[in-house]
Amino acid sequence: MRRDLLFLFLIGWATICLAQKEKTVQEHLPTENLEMRKDSNKAFNKPKRKKYAFIYVPDGDKILYGNQCVLEQTHKMGFEYVVEPRKIAGSKTWKGKFLNNLWVKTKLVVTRSPFWKLILKKKIKECRQMSGDLVG
């Protein structure tokens, strides 16, 4: 009888322990806001994160890879350039890169403008002039 009661007690205790949910770090500290006027630990105050699509390029000659101004301009359009040389171990296949780039560029034509590439080239040129990368 005592064994049965002990067994039922242990099963009940294990069920209660397993039913409790552990709070994650995001639930404890949901935001990264450091302003003094706002309460930073509120879920509605959490900064919005955006997922950016990637356009794979074999070299970073004309995209000014590493220039913060260009990175901001491409993020405003919703994508980011990724320099991935051909025939490097662990990289995507040419077919995978082509299909990915086709999908992202088609999405940019629909969401931004058919002239998104010309608009971006103009903004890259302005960034080059501001950062001093433009020669001539």
PDB file of C-alpha atoms in Angstrom:
ATOM      1  CA  MET A   1       0.000   0.000   0.000  1.00  0.00           C
ATOM      2  CA  ARG A   2       2.775   2.398   0.930  1.00  0.00           C
ATOM      3  CA  ARG A   3       4.604   1.526  -2.253  1.00  0.00           C
ATOM      4  CA  ASP A   4       1.518   2.322  -4.330  1.00  0.00           C
ATOM      5  CA  LEU A   5       1.067   5.686  -2.618  1.00  0.00           C
ATOM      6  CA  LEU A   6       4.756   6.507  -3.055  1.00  0.00           C
ATOM      7  CA  PHE A   7       4.560   5.490  -6.693  1.00  0.00           C
ATOM      8  CA  LEU A   8       1.486   7.696  -7.302  1.00  0.00           C
ATOM      9  CA  PHE A   9       3.148  10.586  -5.470  1.00  0.00           C
ATOM     10  CA  LEU A  10       6.280  10.311  -7.637  1.00  0.00           C
ATOM     11  CA  ILE A  11       4.242  10.149 -10.845  1.00  0.00           C
ATOM     12  CA  GLY A  12       2.223  13.203  -9.802  1.00  0.00           C
ATOM     13  CA  TRP A  13       5.356  15.101  -8.843  1.00  0.00           C
ATOM     14  CA  ALA A  14       7.059  14.222 -12.161  1.00  0.00           C
ATOM     15  CA  THR A  15       3.968  15.317 -14.101  1.00  0.00           C
ATOM     16  CA  ILE A  16       3.899  18.675 -12.343  1.00  0.00           C
ATOM     17  CA  CYS A  17       7.619  19.205 -12.906  1.00  0.00           C
ATOM     18  CA  LEU A  18       7.396  18.363 -16.594  1.00  0.00           C
ATOM     19  CA  ALA A  19       4.307  20.536 -17.087  1.00  0.00           C
ATOM     20  CA  GLN A  20       6.105  23.705 -15.972  1.00  0.00           C
ATOM     21  CA  LYS A  21       7.429  25.728 -18.883  1.00  0.00           C
ATOM     22  CA  GLU A  22      10.901  27.179 -18.659  1.00  0.00           C
ATOM     23  CA  LYS A  23      11.049  30.866 -19.584  1.00  0.00           C
ATOM     24  CA  THR A  24      13.344  31.650 -22.463  1.00  0.00           C
ATOM     25  CA  VAL A  25      15.768  34.541 -22.609  1.00  0.00           C
ATOM     26  CA  GLN A  26      13.461  36.339 -25.076  1.00  0.00           C
ATOM     27  CA  GLU A  27      10.625  36.163 -22.575  1.00  0.00           C
ATOM     28  CA  HIS A  28      12.827  37.545 -19.803  1.00  0.00           C
ATOM     29  CA  LEU A  29      14.467  40.237 -21.944  1.00  0.00           C
ATOM     30  CA  PRO A  30      12.471  40.625 -25.175  1.00  0.00           C
ATOM     31  CA  THR A  31      14.096  43.821 -26.440  1.00  0.00           C
ATOM     32  CA  GLU A  32      17.432  45.439 -27.030  1.00  0.00           C
ATOM     33  CA  ASN A  33      16.178  48.966 -26.421  1.00  0.00           C
ATOM     34  CA  LEU A  34      18.529  51.041 -24.294  1.00  0.00           C
ATOM     35  CA  GLU A  35      16.560  54.298 -24.105  1.00  0.00           C
ATOM     36  CA  MET A  36      15.956  55.599 -20.598  1.00  0.00           C
ATOM     37  CA  ARG A  37      12.419  56.834 -21.356  1.00  0.00           C
ATOM     38  CA  LYS A  38      11.091  53.480 -22.535  1.00  0.00           C
ATOM     39  CA  ASP A  39      10.679  50.303 -20.569  1.00  0.00           C
ATOM     40  CA  SER A  40      12.897  47.946 -22.517  1.00  0.00           C
ATOM     41  CA  ASN A  41      11.428  44.728 -21.189  1.00  0.00           C
ATOM     42  CA  LYS A  42       8.077  44.888 -22.933  1.00  0.00           C
ATOM     43  CA  ALA A  43       7.198  42.626 -25.847  1.00  0.00           C
ATOM     44  CA  PHE A  44       5.567  45.447 -27.846  1.00  0.00           C
ATOM     45  CA  ASN A  45       8.803  47.419 -27.621  1.00  0.00           C
ATOM     46  CA  LYS A  46      10.785  44.648 -29.304  1.00  0.00           C
ATOM     47  CA  PRO A  47      12.608  45.824 -32.449  1.00  0.00           C
ATOM     48  CA  LYS A  48      11.343  44.363 -35.693  1.00  0.00           C
ATOM     49  CA  ARG A  49      13.780  42.123 -37.515  1.00  0.00           C
ATOM     50  CA  LYS A  50      13.647  41.739 -41.243  1.00  0.00           C
ATOM     51  CA  LYS A  51      14.873  38.791 -43.218  1.00  0.00           C
ATOM     52  CA  TYR A  52      16.890  39.798 -46.235  1.00  0.00           C
ATOM     53  CA  ALA A  53      17.117  37.811 -49.434  1.00  0.00           C
ATOM     54  CA  PHE A  54      20.571  37.097 -50.853  1.00  0.00           C
ATOM     55  CA  ILE A  55      21.921  37.706 -54.344  1.00  0.00           C
ATOM     56  CA  TYR A  56      25.046  35.647 -54.960  1.00  0.00           C
ATOM     57  CA  VAL A  57      27.833  37.280 -56.989  1.00  0.00           C
ATOM     58  CA  PRO A  58      31.191  35.726 -57.925  1.00  0.00           C
ATOM     59  CA  ASP A  59      33.245  38.849 -57.123  1.00  0.00           C
ATOM     60  CA  GLY A  60      32.673  42.097 -55.273  1.00  0.00           C
ATOM     61  CA  ASP A  61      34.019  44.526 -57.881  1.00  0.00           C
ATOM     62  CA  LYS A  62      30.973  46.680 -58.605  1.00  0.00           C
ATOM     63  CA  ILE A  63      28.952  46.165 -55.437  1.00  0.00           C
ATOM     64  CA  LEU A  64      31.304  47.873 -52.936  1.00  0.00           C
ATOM     65  CA  TYR A  65      31.172  44.947 -50.569  1.00  0.00           C
ATOM     66  CA  GLY A  66      31.864  46.177 -47.024  1.00  0.00           C
ATOM     67  CA  ASN A  67      30.717  49.771 -47.603  1.00  0.00           C
ATOM     68  CA  GLN A  68      28.108  50.534 -44.929  1.00  0.00           C
ATOM     69  CA  CYS A  69      26.202  53.020 -47.099  1.00  0.00           C
ATOM     70  CA  VAL A  70      25.736  50.446 -49.873  1.00  0.00           C
ATOM     71  CA  LEU A  71      24.710  47.817 -47.335  1.00  0.00           C
ATOM     72  CA  GLU A  72      22.017  50.166 -45.987  1.00  0.00           C
ATOM     73  CA  GLN A  73      20.731  50.883 -49.509  1.00  0.00           C
ATOM     74  CA  THR A  74      20.460  47.192 -50.376  1.00  0.00           C
ATOM     75  CA  HIS A  75      18.756  46.500 -47.037  1.00  0.00           C
ATOM     76  CA  LYS A  76      16.193  49.198 -47.831  1.00  0.00           C
ATOM     77  CA  MET A  77      15.429  47.309 -51.039  1.00  0.00           C
ATOM     78  CA  GLY A  78      15.165  44.040 -49.109  1.00  0.00           C
ATOM     79  CA  PHE A  79      18.230  42.082 -50.161  1.00  0.00           C
ATOM     80  CA  GLU A  80      21.949  41.742 -49.592  1.00  0.00           C
ATOM     81  CA  TYR A  81      24.790  40.835 -51.898  1.00  0.00           C
ATOM     82  CA  VAL A  82      26.851  37.774 -50.938  1.00  0.00           C
ATOM     83  CA  VAL A  83      30.257  37.304 -52.543  1.00  0.00           C
ATOM     84  CA  GLU A  84      30.701  33.606 -53.226  1.00  0.00           C
ATOM     85  CA  PRO A  85      33.474  32.725 -55.696  1.00  0.00           C
ATOM     86  CA  ARG A  86      32.977  29.911 -58.154  1.00  0.00           C
ATOM     87  CA  LYS A  87      34.230  26.418 -57.325  1.00  0.00           C
ATOM     88  CA  ILE A  88      34.775  26.964 -53.625  1.00  0.00           C
ATOM     89  CA  ALA A  89      34.230  24.089 -51.232  1.00  0.00           C
ATOM     90  CA  GLY A  90      30.839  24.161 -49.510  1.00  0.00           C
ATOM     91  CA  SER A  91      29.267  26.745 -51.797  1.00  0.00           C
ATOM     92  CA  LYS A  92      25.978  26.460 -53.616  1.00  0.00           C
ATOM     93  CA  THR A  93      25.865  24.913 -57.049  1.00  0.00           C
ATOM     94  CA  TRP A  94      25.603  27.187 -60.065  1.00  0.00           C
ATOM     95  CA  LYS A  95      22.048  25.984 -60.580  1.00  0.00           C
ATOM     96  CA  GLY A  96      21.118  26.817 -56.987  1.00  0.00           C
ATOM     97  CA  LYS A  97      22.686  30.276 -57.242  1.00  0.00           C
ATOM     98  CA  PHE A  98      20.983  30.948 -60.571  1.00  0.00           C
ATOM     99  CA  LEU A  99      17.543  29.931 -59.327  1.00  0.00           C
ATOM    100  CA  ASN A 100      17.971  31.897 -56.095  1.00  0.00           C
ATOM    101  CA  ASN A 101      19.128  35.031 -57.947  1.00  0.00           C
ATOM    102  CA  LEU A 102      16.284  34.660 -60.474  1.00  0.00           C
ATOM    103  CA  TRP A 103      13.717  34.456 -57.681  1.00  0.00           C
ATOM    104  CA  VAL A 104      15.139  37.424 -55.740  1.00  0.00           C
ATOM    105  CA  LYS A 105      15.471  39.639 -58.835  1.00  0.00           C
ATOM    106  CA  THR A 106      11.941  38.789 -59.953  1.00  0.00           C
ATOM    107  CA  LYS A 107      10.675  39.668 -56.488  1.00  0.00           C
ATOM    108  CA  LEU A 108      12.553  42.993 -56.677  1.00  0.00           C
ATOM    109  CA  VAL A 109      10.992  43.795 -60.065  1.00  0.00           C
ATOM    110  CA  VAL A 110       7.534  43.197 -58.617  1.00  0.00           C
ATOM    111  CA  THR A 111       7.999  44.845 -55.204  1.00  0.00           C
ATOM    112  CA  ARG A 112      10.346  47.739 -55.973  1.00  0.00           C
ATOM    113  CA  SER A 113      10.372  48.655 -59.646  1.00  0.00           C
ATOM    114  CA  PRO A 114      11.391  47.231 -63.003  1.00  0.00           C
ATOM    115  CA  PHE A 115      14.243  49.744 -62.807  1.00  0.00           C
ATOM    116  CA  TRP A 116      15.505  48.652 -59.361  1.00  0.00           C
ATOM    117  CA  LYS A 117      18.970  47.916 -60.754  1.00  0.00           C
ATOM    118  CA  LEU A 118      19.368  51.411 -62.241  1.00  0.00           C
ATOM    119  CA  ILE A 119      18.117  53.015 -59.034  1.00  0.00           C
ATOM    120  CA  LEU A 120      20.583  50.942 -56.991  1.00  0.00           C
ATOM    121  CA  LYS A 121      23.487  51.772 -59.338  1.00  0.00           C
ATOM    122  CA  LYS A 122      22.750  55.482 -58.870  1.00  0.00           C
ATOM    123  CA  LYS A 123      22.670  55.091 -55.085  1.00  0.00           C
ATOM    124  CA  ILE A 124      25.910  53.055 -55.152  1.00  0.00           C
ATOM    125  CA  LYS A 125      27.547  55.825 -57.176  1.00  0.00           C
ATOM    126  CA  GLU A 126      26.418  58.378 -54.574  1.00  0.00           C
ATOM    127  CA  CYS A 127      27.810  56.165 -51.813  1.00  0.00           C
ATOM    128  CA  ARG A 128      31.106  55.893 -53.686  1.00  0.00           C
ATOM    129  CA  GLN A 129      31.328  59.666 -53.950  1.00  0.00           C
ATOM    130  CA  MET A 130      30.506  60.168 -50.256  1.00  0.00           C
ATOM    131  CA  SER A 131      33.043  57.575 -49.075  1.00  0.00           C
ATOM    132  CA  GLY A 132      35.780  58.601 -51.510  1.00  0.00           C
ATOM    133  CA  ASP A 133      35.843  55.294 -53.400  1.00  0.00           C
ATOM    134  CA  LEU A 134      35.128  56.998 -56.729  1.00  0.00           C
ATOM    135  CA  VAL A 135      38.293  57.664 -58.714  1.00  0.00           C
ATOM    136  CA  GLY A 136      38.184  60.043 -61.677  1.00  0.00           C
TER     137      GLY A 136
END
